């Protein structure tokens, strides 16, 4: 009820989609997955089978969901993890060349 599915969305067999969800273009959801109410899956998100995505969760574009996700949080990346943590990891990668340059002196 109230959920919106964009074009080129694939929903596997036995998937349960809650109320007021938004699934953007090119999202793929594996069979027997449960998507609770008010979940947003941005474009090109892939979800494996038999996982649960909690109420009010947001999964940002291009993420790969390989395990169940808690509700009320924002997720990013492949494999999907909480966005603030993933952004810190990506930011830290920029410092690796300098770290190794100083480390191997």
PDB file of N, CA and C in Angstrom:
ATOM      1  N   UNK A   1       0.834  -1.173   0.000  1.00  0.00           N
ATOM      2  CA  UNK A   1       0.000   0.000   0.000  1.00  0.00           C
ATOM      3  C   UNK A   1       0.889   1.250   0.000  1.00  0.00           C
ATOM      4  N   UNK A   2       0.756   2.077  -0.988  1.00  0.00           N
ATOM      5  CA  UNK A   2       1.499   3.323  -1.065  1.00  0.00           C
ATOM      6  C   UNK A   2       2.927   3.191  -1.535  1.00  0.00           C
ATOM      7  N   UNK A   3       3.392   1.988  -1.820  1.00  0.00           N
ATOM      8  CA  UNK A   3       4.773   1.804  -2.281  1.00  0.00           C
ATOM      9  C   UNK A   3       4.885   2.134  -3.760  1.00  0.00           C
ATOM     10  N   UNK A   4       6.053   2.619  -4.164  1.00  0.00           N
ATOM     11  CA  UNK A   4       6.306   2.994  -5.559  1.00  0.00           C
ATOM     12  C   UNK A   4       7.507   2.225  -6.073  1.00  0.00           C
ATOM     13  N   UNK A   5       7.361   1.628  -7.254  1.00  0.00           N
ATOM     14  CA  UNK A   5       8.444   0.913  -7.908  1.00  0.00           C
ATOM     15  C   UNK A   5       8.727   1.587  -9.240  1.00  0.00           C
ATOM     16  N   UNK A   6       9.971   1.944  -9.462  1.00  0.00           N
ATOM     17  CA  UNK A   6      10.396   2.599 -10.694  1.00  0.00           C
ATOM     18  C   UNK A   6      10.535   1.543 -11.793  1.00  0.00           C
ATOM     19  N   UNK A   7      11.008   1.968 -12.954  1.00  0.00           N
ATOM     20  CA  UNK A   7      11.179   1.044 -14.072  1.00  0.00           C
ATOM     21  C   UNK A   7      12.397   0.140 -13.850  1.00  0.00           C
ATOM     22  N   UNK A   8      12.393  -1.009 -14.491  1.00  0.00           N
ATOM     23  CA  UNK A   8      13.471  -1.991 -14.451  1.00  0.00           C
ATOM     24  C   UNK A   8      13.796  -2.457 -13.030  1.00  0.00           C
ATOM     25  N   UNK A   9      12.771  -2.660 -12.240  1.00  0.00           N
ATOM     26  CA  UNK A   9      12.927  -3.204 -10.893  1.00  0.00           C
ATOM     27  C   UNK A   9      12.568  -4.686 -10.952  1.00  0.00           C
ATOM     28  N   UNK A  10      13.447  -5.525 -10.419  1.00  0.00           N
ATOM     29  CA  UNK A  10      13.183  -6.967 -10.398  1.00  0.00           C
ATOM     30  C   UNK A  10      12.897  -7.391  -8.961  1.00  0.00           C
ATOM     31  N   UNK A  11      11.741  -8.011  -8.770  1.00  0.00           N
ATOM     32  CA  UNK A  11      11.335  -8.499  -7.457  1.00  0.00           C
ATOM     33  C   UNK A  11      11.255 -10.019  -7.529  1.00  0.00           C
ATOM     34  N   UNK A  12      12.062 -10.702  -6.719  1.00  0.00           N
ATOM     35  CA  UNK A  12      12.071 -12.161  -6.714  1.00  0.00           C
ATOM     36  C   UNK A  12      10.807 -12.746  -6.096  1.00  0.00           C
ATOM     37  N   UNK A  13      10.665 -14.059  -6.216  1.00  0.00           N
ATOM     38  CA  UNK A  13       9.485 -14.749  -5.699  1.00  0.00           C
ATOM     39  C   UNK A  13       9.435 -14.682  -4.171  1.00  0.00           C
ATOM     40  N   UNK A  14       8.242 -14.509  -3.643  1.00  0.00           N
ATOM     41  CA  UNK A  14       8.042 -14.528  -2.201  1.00  0.00           C
ATOM     42  C   UNK A  14       8.520 -13.298  -1.462  1.00  0.00           C
ATOM     43  N   UNK A  15       8.840 -12.221  -2.169  1.00  0.00           N
ATOM     44  CA  UNK A  15       9.296 -10.988  -1.515  1.00  0.00           C
ATOM     45  C   UNK A  15       8.095 -10.272  -0.907  1.00  0.00           C
ATOM     46  N   UNK A  16       8.267  -9.737   0.298  1.00  0.00           N
ATOM     47  CA  UNK A  16       7.230  -8.954   0.957  1.00  0.00           C
ATOM     48  C   UNK A  16       7.715  -7.513   1.026  1.00  0.00           C
ATOM     49  N   UNK A  17       6.927  -6.601   0.462  1.00  0.00           N
ATOM     50  CA  UNK A  17       7.273  -5.172   0.475  1.00  0.00           C
ATOM     51  C   UNK A  17       6.253  -4.457   1.348  1.00  0.00           C
ATOM     52  N   UNK A  18       6.752  -3.710   2.336  1.00  0.00           N
ATOM     53  CA  UNK A  18       5.886  -3.001   3.270  1.00  0.00           C
ATOM     54  C   UNK A  18       5.225  -1.779   2.659  1.00  0.00           C
ATOM     55  N   UNK A  19       4.581  -1.006   3.499  1.00  0.00           N
ATOM     56  CA  UNK A  19       3.861   0.193   3.071  1.00  0.00           C
ATOM     57  C   UNK A  19       4.826   1.349   2.835  1.00  0.00           C
ATOM     58  N   UNK A  20       4.481   2.201   1.883  1.00  0.00           N
ATOM     59  CA  UNK A  20       5.179   3.456   1.598  1.00  0.00           C
ATOM     60  C   UNK A  20       6.667   3.282   1.304  1.00  0.00           C
ATOM     61  N   UNK A  21       7.023   2.231   0.607  1.00  0.00           N
ATOM     62  CA  UNK A  21       8.416   2.011   0.215  1.00  0.00           C
ATOM     63  C   UNK A  21       8.667   2.624  -1.157  1.00  0.00           C
ATOM     64  N   UNK A  22       9.914   2.939  -1.429  1.00  0.00           N
ATOM     65  CA  UNK A  22      10.310   3.486  -2.721  1.00  0.00           C
ATOM     66  C   UNK A  22      11.484   2.678  -3.241  1.00  0.00           C
ATOM     67  N   UNK A  23      11.312   2.062  -4.408  1.00  0.00           N
ATOM     68  CA  UNK A  23      12.372   1.296  -5.055  1.00  0.00           C
ATOM     69  C   UNK A  23      12.664   1.961  -6.389  1.00  0.00           C
ATOM     70  N   UNK A  24      13.837   2.556  -6.512  1.00  0.00           N
ATOM     71  CA  UNK A  24      14.205   3.304  -7.715  1.00  0.00           C
ATOM     72  C   UNK A  24      14.663   2.352  -8.820  1.00  0.00           C
ATOM     73  N   UNK A  25      14.979   2.912  -9.971  1.00  0.00           N
ATOM     74  CA  UNK A  25      15.314   2.143 -11.160  1.00  0.00           C
ATOM     75  C   UNK A  25      16.467   1.170 -10.981  1.00  0.00           C
ATOM     76  N   UNK A  26      16.332   0.030 -11.625  1.00  0.00           N
ATOM     77  CA  UNK A  26      17.343  -1.019 -11.678  1.00  0.00           C
ATOM     78  C   UNK A  26      17.666  -1.632 -10.318  1.00  0.00           C
ATOM     79  N   UNK A  27      16.701  -1.653  -9.431  1.00  0.00           N
ATOM     80  CA  UNK A  27      16.855  -2.349  -8.154  1.00  0.00           C
ATOM     81  C   UNK A  27      16.501  -3.813  -8.374  1.00  0.00           C
ATOM     82  N   UNK A  28      17.275  -4.699  -7.761  1.00  0.00           N
ATOM     83  CA  UNK A  28      16.979  -6.125  -7.818  1.00  0.00           C
ATOM     84  C   UNK A  28      16.886  -6.687  -6.418  1.00  0.00           C
ATOM     85  N   UNK A  29      15.797  -7.406  -6.142  1.00  0.00           N
ATOM     86  CA  UNK A  29      15.575  -7.963  -4.809  1.00  0.00           C
ATOM     87  C   UNK A  29      15.413  -9.475  -4.935  1.00  0.00           C
ATOM     88  N   UNK A  30      16.274 -10.212  -4.238  1.00  0.00           N
ATOM     89  CA  UNK A  30      16.231 -11.669  -4.267  1.00  0.00           C
ATOM     90  C   UNK A  30      15.022 -12.228  -3.542  1.00  0.00           C
ATOM     91  N   UNK A  31      14.675 -13.458  -3.855  1.00  0.00           N
ATOM     92  CA  UNK A  31      13.490 -14.113  -3.329  1.00  0.00           C
ATOM     93  C   UNK A  31      13.444 -14.218  -1.817  1.00  0.00           C
ATOM     94  N   UNK A  32      12.225 -14.220  -1.306  1.00  0.00           N
ATOM     95  CA  UNK A  32      11.914 -14.397   0.114  1.00  0.00           C
ATOM     96  C   UNK A  32      12.543 -13.336   1.010  1.00  0.00           C
ATOM     97  N   UNK A  33      12.771 -12.163   0.465  1.00  0.00           N
ATOM     98  CA  UNK A  33      13.276 -11.030   1.243  1.00  0.00           C
ATOM     99  C   UNK A  33      12.094 -10.258   1.816  1.00  0.00           C
ATOM    100  N   UNK A  34      12.272  -9.672   3.000  1.00  0.00           N
ATOM    101  CA  UNK A  34      11.242  -8.841   3.613  1.00  0.00           C
ATOM    102  C   UNK A  34      11.754  -7.411   3.659  1.00  0.00           C
ATOM    103  N   UNK A  35      11.002  -6.512   3.047  1.00  0.00           N
ATOM    104  CA  UNK A  35      11.307  -5.080   3.075  1.00  0.00           C
ATOM    105  C   UNK A  35      10.209  -4.432   3.910  1.00  0.00           C
ATOM    106  N   UNK A  36      10.577  -3.935   5.081  1.00  0.00           N
ATOM    107  CA  UNK A  36       9.584  -3.375   5.992  1.00  0.00           C
ATOM    108  C   UNK A  36       9.112  -2.002   5.522  1.00  0.00           C
ATOM    109  N   UNK A  37       8.214  -1.376   6.267  1.00  0.00           N
ATOM    110  CA  UNK A  37       7.593  -0.103   5.885  1.00  0.00           C
ATOM    111  C   UNK A  37       8.606   1.036   5.760  1.00  0.00           C
ATOM    112  N   UNK A  38       8.316   1.961   4.847  1.00  0.00           N
ATOM    113  CA  UNK A  38       9.051   3.223   4.664  1.00  0.00           C
ATOM    114  C   UNK A  38      10.516   3.042   4.290  1.00  0.00           C
ATOM    115  N   UNK A  39      10.848   1.979   3.610  1.00  0.00           N
ATOM    116  CA  UNK A  39      12.224   1.730   3.166  1.00  0.00           C
ATOM    117  C   UNK A  39      12.435   2.386   1.809  1.00  0.00           C
ATOM    118  N   UNK A  40      13.617   2.972   1.604  1.00  0.00           N
ATOM    119  CA  UNK A  40      13.984   3.548   0.311  1.00  0.00           C
ATOM    120  C   UNK A  40      15.208   2.815  -0.212  1.00  0.00           C
ATOM    121  N   UNK A  41      15.101   2.269  -1.424  1.00  0.00           N
ATOM    122  CA  UNK A  41      16.232   1.659  -2.115  1.00  0.00           C
ATOM    123  C   UNK A  41      16.498   2.506  -3.350  1.00  0.00           C
ATOM    124  N   UNK A  42      17.614   3.230  -3.358  1.00  0.00           N
ATOM    125  CA  UNK A  42      17.958   4.066  -4.502  1.00  0.00           C
ATOM    126  C   UNK A  42      18.430   3.202  -5.666  1.00  0.00           C
ATOM    127  N   UNK A  43      18.689   3.819  -6.800  1.00  0.00           N
ATOM    128  CA  UNK A  43      18.983   3.116  -8.043  1.00  0.00           C
ATOM    129  C   UNK A  43      20.136   2.131  -7.971  1.00  0.00           C
ATOM    130  N   UNK A  44      19.961   1.029  -8.671  1.00  0.00           N
ATOM    131  CA  UNK A  44      20.968  -0.013  -8.844  1.00  0.00           C
ATOM    132  C   UNK A  44      21.381  -0.696  -7.545  1.00  0.00           C
ATOM    133  N   UNK A  45      20.491  -0.742  -6.585  1.00  0.00           N
ATOM    134  CA  UNK A  45      20.750  -1.494  -5.358  1.00  0.00           C
ATOM    135  C   UNK A  45      20.430  -2.960  -5.626  1.00  0.00           C
ATOM    136  N   UNK A  46      21.306  -3.832  -5.159  1.00  0.00           N
ATOM    137  CA  UNK A  46      21.071  -5.264  -5.257  1.00  0.00           C
ATOM    138  C   UNK A  46      20.907  -5.856  -3.870  1.00  0.00           C
ATOM    139  N   UNK A  47      19.904  -6.716  -3.714  1.00  0.00           N
ATOM    140  CA  UNK A  47      19.621  -7.334  -2.421  1.00  0.00           C
ATOM    141  C   UNK A  47      19.593  -8.850  -2.618  1.00  0.00           C
ATOM    142  N   UNK A  48      20.400  -9.583  -1.834  1.00  0.00           N
ATOM    143  CA  UNK A  48      20.382 -11.040  -1.954  1.00  0.00           C
ATOM    144  C   UNK A  48      19.086 -11.590  -1.370  1.00  0.00           C
ATOM    145  N   UNK A  49      18.892 -12.873  -1.557  1.00  0.00           N
ATOM    146  CA  UNK A  49      17.666 -13.502  -1.066  1.00  0.00           C
ATOM    147  C   UNK A  49      17.702 -13.734   0.438  1.00  0.00           C
ATOM    148  N   UNK A  50      16.513 -13.831   1.005  1.00  0.00           N
ATOM    149  CA  UNK A  50      16.307 -14.198   2.414  1.00  0.00           C
ATOM    150  C   UNK A  50      16.958 -13.248   3.420  1.00  0.00           C
ATOM    151  N   UNK A  51      16.854 -11.957   3.188  1.00  0.00           N
ATOM    152  CA  UNK A  51      17.294 -10.981   4.187  1.00  0.00           C
ATOM    153  C   UNK A  51      16.110 -10.097   4.557  1.00  0.00           C
ATOM    154  N   UNK A  52      16.284  -9.313   5.610  1.00  0.00           N
ATOM    155  CA  UNK A  52      15.241  -8.386   6.062  1.00  0.00           C
ATOM    156  C   UNK A  52      15.841  -6.988   6.111  1.00  0.00           C
ATOM    157  N   UNK A  53      15.126  -6.037   5.532  1.00  0.00           N
ATOM    158  CA  UNK A  53      15.537  -4.635   5.594  1.00  0.00           C
ATOM    159  C   UNK A  53      14.542  -3.932   6.505  1.00  0.00           C
ATOM    160  N   UNK A  54      15.052  -3.388   7.611  1.00  0.00           N
ATOM    161  CA  UNK A  54      14.210  -2.833   8.667  1.00  0.00           C
ATOM    162  C   UNK A  54      13.499  -1.551   8.290  1.00  0.00           C
ATOM    163  N   UNK A  55      12.480  -1.253   9.047  1.00  0.00           N
ATOM    164  CA  UNK A  55      11.629  -0.080   8.843  1.00  0.00           C
ATOM    165  C   UNK A  55      12.463   1.203   8.805  1.00  0.00           C
ATOM    166  N   UNK A  56      12.138   2.092   7.871  1.00  0.00           N
ATOM    167  CA  UNK A  56      12.762   3.413   7.709  1.00  0.00           C
ATOM    168  C   UNK A  56      14.229   3.353   7.301  1.00  0.00           C
ATOM    169  N   UNK A  57      14.694   2.230   6.807  1.00  0.00           N
ATOM    170  CA  UNK A  57      16.078   2.143   6.317  1.00  0.00           C
ATOM    171  C   UNK A  57      16.172   2.804   4.944  1.00  0.00           C
ATOM    172  N   UNK A  58      17.334   3.383   4.660  1.00  0.00           N
ATOM    173  CA  UNK A  58      17.621   3.973   3.354  1.00  0.00           C
ATOM    174  C   UNK A  58      18.904   3.334   2.843  1.00  0.00           C
ATOM    175  N   UNK A  59      18.846   2.785   1.630  1.00  0.00           N
ATOM    176  CA  UNK A  59      20.020   2.169   1.021  1.00  0.00           C
ATOM    177  C   UNK A  59      20.384   3.012  -0.192  1.00  0.00           C
ATOM    178  N   UNK A  60      21.565   3.624  -0.157  1.00  0.00           N
ATOM    179  CA  UNK A  60      21.980   4.552  -1.206  1.00  0.00           C
ATOM    180  C   UNK A  60      22.360   3.823  -2.491  1.00  0.00           C
ATOM    181  N   UNK A  61      22.394   4.565  -3.580  1.00  0.00           N
ATOM    182  CA  UNK A  61      22.555   4.015  -4.926  1.00  0.00           C
ATOM    183  C   UNK A  61      23.783   3.124  -5.068  1.00  0.00           C
ATOM    184  N   UNK A  62      23.597   2.027  -5.783  1.00  0.00           N
ATOM    185  CA  UNK A  62      24.693   1.137  -6.118  1.00  0.00           C
ATOM    186  C   UNK A  62      25.125   0.199  -5.013  1.00  0.00           C
ATOM    187  N   UNK A  63      24.426   0.204  -3.889  1.00  0.00           N
ATOM    188  CA  UNK A  63      24.825  -0.636  -2.757  1.00  0.00           C
ATOM    189  C   UNK A  63      24.475  -2.097  -3.012  1.00  0.00           C
ATOM    190  N   UNK A  64      25.211  -2.968  -2.340  1.00  0.00           N
ATOM    191  CA  UNK A  64      24.938  -4.398  -2.396  1.00  0.00           C
ATOM    192  C   UNK A  64      24.583  -4.898  -1.013  1.00  0.00           C
ATOM    193  N   UNK A  65      23.347  -5.308  -0.831  1.00  0.00           N
ATOM    194  CA  UNK A  65      22.881  -5.767   0.477  1.00  0.00           C
ATOM    195  C   UNK A  65      23.088  -7.274   0.561  1.00  0.00           C
ATOM    196  N   UNK A  66      24.001  -7.691   1.444  1.00  0.00           N
ATOM    197  CA  UNK A  66      24.338  -9.107   1.558  1.00  0.00           C
ATOM    198  C   UNK A  66      23.937  -9.708   2.903  1.00  0.00           C
ATOM    199  N   UNK A  67      23.350  -8.887   3.777  1.00  0.00           N
ATOM    200  CA  UNK A  67      22.867  -9.369   5.074  1.00  0.00           C
ATOM    201  C   UNK A  67      21.721  -8.474   5.509  1.00  0.00           C
ATOM    202  N   UNK A  68      20.988  -8.884   6.505  1.00  0.00           N
ATOM    203  CA  UNK A  68      19.861  -8.096   6.993  1.00  0.00           C
ATOM    204  C   UNK A  68      20.344  -6.757   7.540  1.00  0.00           C
ATOM    205  N   UNK A  69      19.518  -5.725   7.349  1.00  0.00           N
ATOM    206  CA  UNK A  69      19.866  -4.367   7.776  1.00  0.00           C
ATOM    207  C   UNK A  69      18.873  -3.880   8.820  1.00  0.00           C
ATOM    208  N   UNK A  70      19.389  -3.198   9.841  1.00  0.00           N
ATOM    209  CA  UNK A  70      18.534  -2.607  10.871  1.00  0.00           C
ATOM    210  C   UNK A  70      17.759  -1.439  10.288  1.00  0.00           C
ATOM    211  N   UNK A  71      16.618  -1.163  10.864  1.00  0.00           N
ATOM    212  CA  UNK A  71      15.810  -0.036  10.435  1.00  0.00           C
ATOM    213  C   UNK A  71      16.336   1.288  10.952  1.00  0.00           C
ATOM    214  N   UNK A  72      15.886   2.374  10.320  1.00  0.00           N
ATOM    215  CA  UNK A  72      16.204   3.712  10.776  1.00  0.00           C
ATOM    216  C   UNK A  72      17.616   4.182  10.509  1.00  0.00           C
ATOM    217  N   UNK A  73      18.341   3.502   9.636  1.00  0.00           N
ATOM    218  CA  UNK A  73      19.721   3.881   9.336  1.00  0.00           C
ATOM    219  C   UNK A  73      19.907   4.040   7.835  1.00  0.00           C
ATOM    220  N   UNK A  74      21.007   4.703   7.461  1.00  0.00           N
ATOM    221  CA  UNK A  74      21.357   4.897   6.054  1.00  0.00           C
ATOM    222  C   UNK A  74      22.551   4.003   5.744  1.00  0.00           C
ATOM    223  N   UNK A  75      22.470   3.286   4.617  1.00  0.00           N
ATOM    224  CA  UNK A  75      23.505   2.326   4.235  1.00  0.00           C
ATOM    225  C   UNK A  75      24.076   2.683   2.872  1.00  0.00           C
ATOM    226  N   UNK A  76      25.335   2.276   2.647  1.00  0.00           N
ATOM    227  CA  UNK A  76      26.042   2.621   1.422  1.00  0.00           C
ATOM    228  C   UNK A  76      27.109   1.571   1.150  1.00  0.00           C
ATOM    229  N   UNK A  77      27.420   1.355  -0.113  1.00  0.00           N
ATOM    230  CA  UNK A  77      28.563   0.530  -0.491  1.00  0.00           C
ATOM    231  C   UNK A  77      28.232  -0.931  -0.727  1.00  0.00           C
ATOM    232  N   UNK A  78      29.275  -1.653  -1.118  1.00  0.00           N
ATOM    233  CA  UNK A  78      29.138  -3.087  -1.368  1.00  0.00           C
ATOM    234  C   UNK A  78      30.287  -3.809  -0.677  1.00  0.00           C
ATOM    235  N   UNK A  79      30.026  -4.551   0.355  1.00  0.00           N
ATOM    236  CA  UNK A  79      28.711  -4.818   0.922  1.00  0.00           C
ATOM    237  C   UNK A  79      28.181  -3.605   1.688  1.00  0.00           C
ATOM    238  N   UNK A  80      26.886  -3.490   1.738  1.00  0.00           N
ATOM    239  CA  UNK A  80      26.255  -2.333   2.385  1.00  0.00           C
ATOM    240  C   UNK A  80      26.597  -2.300   3.871  1.00  0.00           C
ATOM    241  N   UNK A  81      27.002  -1.125   4.328  1.00  0.00           N
ATOM    242  CA  UNK A  81      27.215  -0.899   5.756  1.00  0.00           C
ATOM    243  C   UNK A  81      26.762   0.521   6.051  1.00  0.00           C
ATOM    244  N   UNK A  82      26.725   0.874   7.321  1.00  0.00           N
ATOM    245  CA  UNK A  82      26.216   2.196   7.685  1.00  0.00           C
ATOM    246  C   UNK A  82      27.021   3.284   6.986  1.00  0.00           C
ATOM    247  N   UNK A  83      26.326   4.248   6.416  1.00  0.00           N
ATOM    248  CA  UNK A  83      26.958   5.265   5.580  1.00  0.00           C
ATOM    249  C   UNK A  83      28.056   6.052   6.295  1.00  0.00           C
ATOM    250  N   UNK A  84      27.862   6.540   7.525  1.00  0.00           N
ATOM    251  CA  UNK A  84      28.952   7.301   8.157  1.00  0.00           C
ATOM    252  C   UNK A  84      30.246   6.497   8.283  1.00  0.00           C
ATOM    253  N   UNK A  85      30.126   5.222   8.627  1.00  0.00           N
ATOM    254  CA  UNK A  85      31.303   4.358   8.744  1.00  0.00           C
ATOM    255  C   UNK A  85      31.970   4.169   7.395  1.00  0.00           C
ATOM    256  N   UNK A  86      31.174   3.895   6.379  1.00  0.00           N
ATOM    257  CA  UNK A  86      31.713   3.661   5.034  1.00  0.00           C
ATOM    258  C   UNK A  86      32.391   4.923   4.501  1.00  0.00           C
ATOM    259  N   UNK A  87      31.808   6.091   4.742  1.00  0.00           N
ATOM    260  CA  UNK A  87      32.422   7.342   4.278  1.00  0.00           C
ATOM    261  C   UNK A  87      33.766   7.581   4.962  1.00  0.00           C
ATOM    262  N   UNK A  88      33.878   7.247   6.262  1.00  0.00           N
ATOM    263  CA  UNK A  88      35.160   7.388   6.958  1.00  0.00           C
ATOM    264  C   UNK A  88      36.205   6.451   6.369  1.00  0.00           C
ATOM    265  N   UNK A  89      35.791   5.234   6.010  1.00  0.00           N
ATOM    266  CA  UNK A  89      36.716   4.284   5.390  1.00  0.00           C
ATOM    267  C   UNK A  89      37.231   4.814   4.057  1.00  0.00           C
ATOM    268  N   UNK A  90      36.342   5.353   3.253  1.00  0.00           N
ATOM    269  CA  UNK A  90      36.737   5.891   1.950  1.00  0.00           C
ATOM    270  C   UNK A  90      37.675   7.080   2.127  1.00  0.00           C
ATOM    271  N   UNK A  91      37.370   7.952   3.089  1.00  0.00           N
ATOM    272  CA  UNK A  91      38.234   9.105   3.344  1.00  0.00           C
ATOM    273  C   UNK A  91      39.619   8.663   3.803  1.00  0.00           C
ATOM    274  N   UNK A  92      39.687   7.610   4.601  1.00  0.00           N
ATOM    275  CA  UNK A  92      40.974   7.115   5.090  1.00  0.00           C
ATOM    276  C   UNK A  92      41.824   6.547   3.960  1.00  0.00           C
ATOM    277  N   UNK A  93      41.206   6.001   2.938  1.00  0.00           N
ATOM    278  CA  UNK A  93      41.951   5.438   1.808  1.00  0.00           C
ATOM    279  C   UNK A  93      42.824   6.484   1.115  1.00  0.00           C
ATOM    280  N   UNK A  94      42.373   7.729   1.105  1.00  0.00           N
ATOM    281  CA  UNK A  94      43.160   8.795   0.469  1.00  0.00           C
ATOM    282  C   UNK A  94      44.496   9.012   1.162  1.00  0.00           C
ATOM    283  N   UNK A  95      44.589   8.654   2.431  1.00  0.00           N
ATOM    284  CA  UNK A  95      45.812   8.881   3.199  1.00  0.00           C
ATOM    285  C   UNK A  95      46.788   7.707   3.146  1.00  0.00           C
ATOM    286  N   UNK A  96      46.400   6.596   2.553  1.00  0.00           N
ATOM    287  CA  UNK A  96      47.273   5.424   2.517  1.00  0.00           C
ATOM    288  C   UNK A  96      48.601   5.658   1.796  1.00  0.00           C
ATOM    289  N   UNK A  97      48.631   6.299   0.625  1.00  0.00           N
ATOM    290  CA  UNK A  97      49.935   6.499  -0.026  1.00  0.00           C
ATOM    291  C   UNK A  97      50.927   7.261   0.852  1.00  0.00           C
ATOM    292  N   UNK A  98      50.450   8.304   1.518  1.00  0.00           N
ATOM    293  CA  UNK A  98      51.325   9.080   2.406  1.00  0.00           C
ATOM    294  C   UNK A  98      51.766   8.231   3.600  1.00  0.00           C
ATOM    295  N   UNK A  99      50.856   7.439   4.132  1.00  0.00           N
ATOM    296  CA  UNK A  99      51.183   6.564   5.249  1.00  0.00           C
ATOM    297  C   UNK A  99      52.309   5.601   4.871  1.00  0.00           C
ATOM    298  N   UNK A 100      52.176   4.935   3.724  1.00  0.00           N
ATOM    299  CA  UNK A 100      53.193   3.968   3.310  1.00  0.00           C
ATOM    300  C   UNK A 100      54.508   4.644   2.940  1.00  0.00           C
ATOM    301  N   UNK A 101      54.429   5.832   2.394  1.00  0.00           N
ATOM    302  CA  UNK A 101      55.644   6.581   2.068  1.00  0.00           C
ATOM    303  C   UNK A 101      56.446   6.851   3.339  1.00  0.00           C
ATOM    304  N   UNK A 102      55.777   7.273   4.392  1.00  0.00           N
ATOM    305  CA  UNK A 102      56.443   7.537   5.668  1.00  0.00           C
ATOM    306  C   UNK A 102      56.823   6.246   6.395  1.00  0.00           C
ATOM    307  N   UNK A 103      56.040   5.224   6.233  1.00  0.00           N
ATOM    308  CA  UNK A 103      56.265   3.956   6.921  1.00  0.00           C
ATOM    309  C   UNK A 103      57.524   3.257   6.417  1.00  0.00           C
ATOM    310  N   UNK A 104      57.757   3.302   5.125  1.00  0.00           N
ATOM    311  CA  UNK A 104      58.888   2.579   4.531  1.00  0.00           C
ATOM    312  C   UNK A 104      60.147   3.420   4.372  1.00  0.00           C
ATOM    313  N   UNK A 105      60.276   4.505   5.094  1.00  0.00           N
ATOM    314  CA  UNK A 105      61.500   5.319   5.037  1.00  0.00           C
ATOM    315  C   UNK A 105      62.623   4.655   5.754  1.00  0.00           C
TER     316      UNK A 105
END
